[in-house]
Structures are given as structure tokens and as C-alpha cells.
Tab-separated table of C-alpha atoms in Angstrom:
chain	number	residue	atom	x	y	z
A	1	MET	CA	-37.159	-111.987	90.168
A	2	CYS	CA	-34.807	-114.485	92.020
A	3	ILE	CA	-31.956	-111.780	91.852
A	4	ALA	CA	-34.208	-109.401	93.900
A	5	ARG	CA	-35.900	-111.873	96.151
A	6	CYS	CA	-32.311	-113.001	96.962
A	7	GLY	CA	-31.111	-109.437	97.655
A	8	LYS	CA	-34.097	-108.549	100.058
A	9	ALA	CA	-33.774	-112.009	102.174
A	10	LEU	CA	-30.161	-111.066	102.481
A	11	GLY	CA	-30.837	-107.397	103.537
A	12	ILE	CA	-33.488	-108.539	105.830
A	13	LEU	CA	-31.071	-110.844	107.479
A	14	LEU	CA	-28.201	-108.135	108.001
A	15	ILE	CA	-30.715	-105.841	109.819
A	16	PRO	CA	-30.885	-107.817	113.092
A	17	LEU	CA	-27.307	-109.016	112.597
A	18	ALA	CA	-26.265	-105.142	112.513
A	19	LEU	CA	-28.475	-104.454	115.997
A	20	VAL	CA	-26.725	-107.493	117.950
A	21	SER	CA	-23.153	-106.081	116.972
A	22	MET	CA	-24.329	-102.655	117.943
A	23	LEU	CA	-25.745	-103.907	121.216
A	24	ALA	CA	-22.705	-106.116	122.084
A	25	ASN	CA	-20.280	-103.593	121.471
A	26	THR	CA	-22.587	-100.872	123.605
A	27	LEU	CA	-22.407	-103.752	126.413
A	28	LEU	CA	-18.888	-104.208	125.975
A	29	LEU	CA	-18.246	-100.378	127.123
A	30	PHE	CA	-20.115	-101.397	130.486
A	31	PRO	CA	-18.807	-104.413	132.328
A	32	ASN	CA	-21.157	-105.270	135.074
A	33	LEU	CA	-23.335	-102.591	133.415
A	34	GLN	CA	-21.390	-99.854	135.345
A	35	SER	CA	-20.059	-96.747	133.626
A	36	ARG	CA	-17.364	-95.874	136.017
A	37	TYR	CA	-14.921	-98.277	134.238
A	38	LEU	CA	-15.592	-96.262	130.907
A	39	ARG	CA	-15.028	-93.036	132.828
A	40	GLU	CA	-11.759	-94.242	134.291
A	41	GLY	CA	-10.418	-95.532	131.228
A	42	HIS	CA	-10.308	-99.394	132.340
A	43	ILE	CA	-12.000	-100.679	129.167
A	44	THR	CA	-10.063	-102.728	126.744
A	45	LYS	CA	-9.063	-101.006	123.586
A	46	TYR	CA	-10.735	-103.490	121.253
A	47	ALA	CA	-14.354	-102.386	122.934
A	48	THR	CA	-13.490	-98.522	122.675
A	49	LEU	CA	-12.637	-98.757	118.917
A	50	GLY	CA	-16.592	-99.591	118.559
A	51	THR	CA	-16.087	-101.647	115.584
A	52	GLY	CA	-19.248	-103.377	116.624
A	53	LEU	CA	-21.034	-99.857	116.438
A	54	TRP	CA	-20.010	-98.450	113.371
A	55	ALA	CA	-18.179	-100.793	111.571
A	56	SER	CA	-20.616	-103.998	111.829
A	57	GLY	CA	-23.366	-101.639	112.858
A	58	LEU	CA	-23.599	-98.571	111.095
A	59	LEU	CA	-21.815	-99.391	107.997
A	60	VAL	CA	-24.209	-102.310	107.408
A	61	LEU	CA	-27.696	-100.841	107.862
A	62	PRO	CA	-27.444	-98.710	104.855
A	63	ALA	CA	-26.250	-101.765	102.965
A	64	ALA	CA	-29.132	-103.942	104.125
A	65	ARG	CA	-31.530	-100.865	102.935
A	66	VAL	CA	-30.175	-101.070	99.595
A	67	PHE	CA	-30.383	-104.900	99.243
A	68	ILE	CA	-33.888	-104.731	100.196
A	69	THR	CA	-34.602	-101.937	97.762
A	70	SER	CA	-32.642	-102.600	94.845
A	71	SER	CA	-34.010	-103.721	91.527
A	72	HIS	CA	-36.963	-101.388	91.712
A	73	LYS	CA	-36.364	-99.683	88.627
A	74	LYS	CA	-37.562	-100.282	85.590
A	75	GLY	CA	-35.632	-101.014	82.331
A	76	ARG	CA	-32.168	-102.716	81.791
A	77	CYS	CA	-30.077	-99.517	82.545
A	78	GLY	CA	-31.952	-98.613	85.668
A	79	PHE	CA	-31.702	-102.094	86.816
A	80	ARG	CA	-27.993	-102.410	86.216
A	81	SER	CA	-27.148	-99.130	87.827
A	82	GLU	CA	-29.158	-100.430	91.047
A	83	MET	CA	-26.702	-103.974	90.590
A	84	LEU	CA	-23.772	-101.640	90.633
A	85	CYS	CA	-24.929	-99.514	93.619
A	86	SER	CA	-25.485	-102.677	95.693
A	87	ILE	CA	-22.117	-103.992	94.947
A	88	LEU	CA	-20.750	-100.912	95.686
A	89	TYR	CA	-22.721	-101.181	99.416
A	90	ALA	CA	-21.936	-104.765	99.634
A	91	VAL	CA	-18.320	-103.959	99.645
A	92	ILE	CA	-18.332	-101.420	102.017
A	93	ALA	CA	-20.458	-103.307	104.362
A	94	MET	CA	-17.984	-106.267	103.811
A	95	ALA	CA	-15.043	-104.490	104.759
A	96	GLY	CA	-16.867	-102.931	107.754
A	97	ALA	CA	-17.685	-106.496	109.170
A	98	THR	CA	-14.358	-108.044	108.122
A	99	LEU	CA	-12.841	-105.279	110.368
A	100	CYS	CA	-15.165	-106.082	113.289
A	101	PHE	CA	-14.289	-109.659	113.122
A	102	VAL	CA	-10.612	-109.333	113.107
A	103	THR	CA	-11.031	-106.831	115.966
A	104	SER	CA	-12.971	-109.231	118.023
A	105	GLY	CA	-10.751	-112.237	117.431
A	106	THR	CA	-7.741	-110.272	118.394
A	107	ALA	CA	-9.541	-108.881	121.836
A	108	LEU	CA	-10.445	-112.763	122.308
A	109	VAL	CA	-6.889	-113.658	122.257
A	110	GLU	CA	-5.397	-110.755	124.015
A	111	GLY	CA	-8.082	-111.280	127.037
A	112	PRO	CA	-9.848	-108.220	128.840
A	113	LEU	CA	-8.495	-105.210	130.693
A	114	CYS	CA	-8.721	-105.813	134.120
A	115	LYS	CA	-7.100	-105.414	137.637
A	116	TYR	CA	-4.878	-108.154	138.817
A	117	ASN	CA	-2.085	-108.653	141.152
A	118	GLU	CA	1.375	-108.338	139.555
A	119	THR	CA	4.134	-110.024	141.387
A	120	TYR	CA	7.646	-108.349	140.846
A	121	SER	CA	10.892	-110.128	140.679
A	122	ASN	CA	11.704	-108.951	144.299
A	123	GLY	CA	8.457	-110.942	145.729
A	124	THR	CA	6.291	-108.087	146.293
A	125	GLN	CA	2.792	-107.803	144.965
A	126	GLU	CA	0.989	-104.831	143.668
A	127	GLN	CA	-2.501	-104.742	142.107
A	128	VAL	CA	-2.298	-103.242	138.654
A	129	TRP	CA	-4.481	-102.867	135.476
A	130	GLY	CA	-3.791	-104.534	132.282
A	131	THR	CA	-3.874	-107.811	130.034
A	132	PRO	CA	-2.787	-110.703	132.396
A	133	LEU	CA	-4.586	-113.211	130.282
A	134	GLU	CA	-2.434	-112.540	126.898
A	135	HIS	CA	-1.007	-115.501	125.331
A	136	LYS	CA	-2.122	-117.731	128.505
A	137	THR	CA	-3.609	-121.484	127.858
A	138	PRO	CA	-7.059	-120.833	127.671
A	139	SER	CA	-8.959	-121.871	131.108
A	140	PRO	CA	-11.618	-119.752	131.977
A	141	SER	CA	-12.075	-121.150	135.584
A	142	SER	CA	-8.434	-120.070	136.602
A	143	TRP	CA	-8.919	-116.639	134.348
A	144	GLU	CA	-11.651	-115.780	136.644
A	145	GLU	CA	-9.580	-115.904	139.564
A	146	VAL	CA	-6.782	-113.867	137.683
A	147	CYS	CA	-8.961	-110.698	137.305
A	148	LEU	CA	-10.100	-109.054	140.606
A	149	GLU	CA	-11.853	-106.349	138.735
A	150	PRO	CA	-14.689	-105.855	137.102
A	151	GLN	CA	-16.066	-108.881	138.512
A	152	GLY	CA	-17.026	-111.343	135.890
A	153	VAL	CA	-15.277	-109.640	133.258
A	154	VAL	CA	-13.665	-112.650	131.537
A	155	LEU	CA	-16.998	-114.193	130.753
A	156	TRP	CA	-18.467	-110.604	129.945
A	157	ASN	CA	-15.745	-110.309	127.351
A	158	VAL	CA	-15.682	-113.906	125.997
A	159	VAL	CA	-19.561	-113.790	125.313
A	160	LEU	CA	-19.735	-110.487	123.654
A	161	PHE	CA	-16.760	-110.745	121.806
A	162	SER	CA	-17.902	-114.305	120.427
A	163	THR	CA	-21.183	-112.546	119.560
A	164	LEU	CA	-19.415	-109.899	117.513
A	165	LEU	CA	-17.135	-112.445	115.980
A	166	ALA	CA	-20.017	-114.417	114.935
A	167	SER	CA	-22.415	-111.732	113.878
A	168	SER	CA	-19.771	-109.798	111.907
A	169	GLY	CA	-18.756	-113.197	110.340
A	170	THR	CA	-21.970	-114.045	108.915
A	171	GLN	CA	-22.439	-110.353	107.797
A	172	ALA	CA	-19.213	-110.671	105.527
A	173	LEU	CA	-20.461	-114.225	104.205
A	174	LEU	CA	-24.116	-112.447	103.307
A	175	CYS	CA	-22.167	-109.567	101.473
A	176	ILE	CA	-20.074	-111.848	99.593
A	177	ILE	CA	-23.396	-113.716	98.479
A	178	GLN	CA	-24.979	-110.442	97.534
A	179	VAL	CA	-21.807	-109.257	95.705
A	180	LEU	CA	-22.218	-112.245	93.617
A	181	ASN	CA	-26.066	-111.820	93.602
A	182	ALA	CA	-25.595	-108.147	92.292
A	183	ILE	CA	-22.964	-109.167	89.366
A	184	LEU	CA	-24.980	-111.857	88.217
A	185	GLY	CA	-28.132	-109.489	87.944
A	186	PHE	CA	-25.725	-106.884	86.197
A	187	LEU	CA	-24.656	-109.269	83.607
A	188	CYS	CA	-28.038	-110.980	82.830
A	189	GLY	CA	-30.283	-107.675	83.567
A	190	PRO	CA	-33.882	-107.927	84.923
A	191	ASP	CA	-35.037	-110.749	82.529
A	192	ILE	CA	-33.753	-113.781	84.470
A	193	LYS	CA	-36.606	-116.207	84.258
A	194	HIS	CA	-37.120	-119.780	83.954
A	195	ASN	CA	-37.100	-121.100	80.329
A	196	LYS	CA	-40.637	-121.286	78.967
A	197	VAL	CA	-41.480	-123.079	75.645
A	198	SER	CA	-43.745	-120.443	73.656
A	199	PRO	CA	-46.920	-122.014	72.016
A	200	VAL	CA	-46.806	-122.757	68.223
């Protein structure tokens, strides 16, 4: 049946996207693959929220499983109950993916947490931790010069948060498609087939 095939395909697509989100968020916690920045609390709050791990990762995986295994029950009532369950899981996964999408977009706008030179009104300079790139005109080459530590943190954050943005946005879109697919399955039942002309 086309409803089941569509749901299975969507579920299969969601699994690698969830794993990519979890990997990207994990890497964000370890700039330059070093754990000391996490221990010292010098990681952007958007990475420590872990939305790629739980919202776009752990919330999406059960939904993917439900999409793949749905429509196995026989009979109209069993099929329709699975479609309702699929809608519920799709909405939860879509909410998680949307949260991750918004968090990642905000993180890209604010820029990474890094050590930089702060110039005070009296002309003195001091190295401090903060988000010096917030509200600055995009120019990655100059950004790299602003952030002194961790080395390469700007590129690290841009690539990984962009990955989260793309994967979570795609997840949300796939979940919307599954909601529509499951609603169609609920309304029409398991007997959606191409019209055939019966022999006389």
C-alpha cells in the first residue's frame, strides 16, 4: 500500500538525519576535540542545551521506528489506530526538530563563545570570554582573527550548527509529510488502491 511505503521511506530517511544531528551536537561540545573547554564551561549555551542530541536525535528515532513499522495491523480499526499513533509521534518529532532548528539558527546569529581581546574606554585591553561576533557583519576571515581561543572555533561552530540547521529542517519537513500521509491513511483506511475495472 502506498501509505505504508511512504511512511517506511520517511522513517528510513529520518534515521541518518537523527544520527547526524546527534554527532554534530556532540562535536560542538568538544572544540578541537578537547574536553577542557566543556569542563571549564567555555562552550556556547546553544551547544550545551543539546537540542541536536535529544530534540533532533532521541525524539526523532522512535518516530522513525513507528513510521517504518506502521500499518502492519490488519483490519480498519487496527490500521486507523496505527495512523493516529503515527500522527502523534510525527508531531512530537516535528516539535523537537523545530526546536533544534530555531536553536541552531540563533547560535549561528550569535556566534561562538570564545576568548577575545576586550578594549575598554580607558584604552586598556584584556582577554575575556564572551560572544564578540554577535550582531557583527558576516565576514568569517575577520571572525577568525577576533576569536583567539579555541583555535578555529568560528569555522567549527558555523559548520556544525549549519549541519544541525539543515538536518533538523529536513526532519521537520519529513514529519509534516508523514502527518499528511497518516491523515490520508486514517481517513481512507487500508484499502487505498488504484481503481480497477471488474470483469463482467
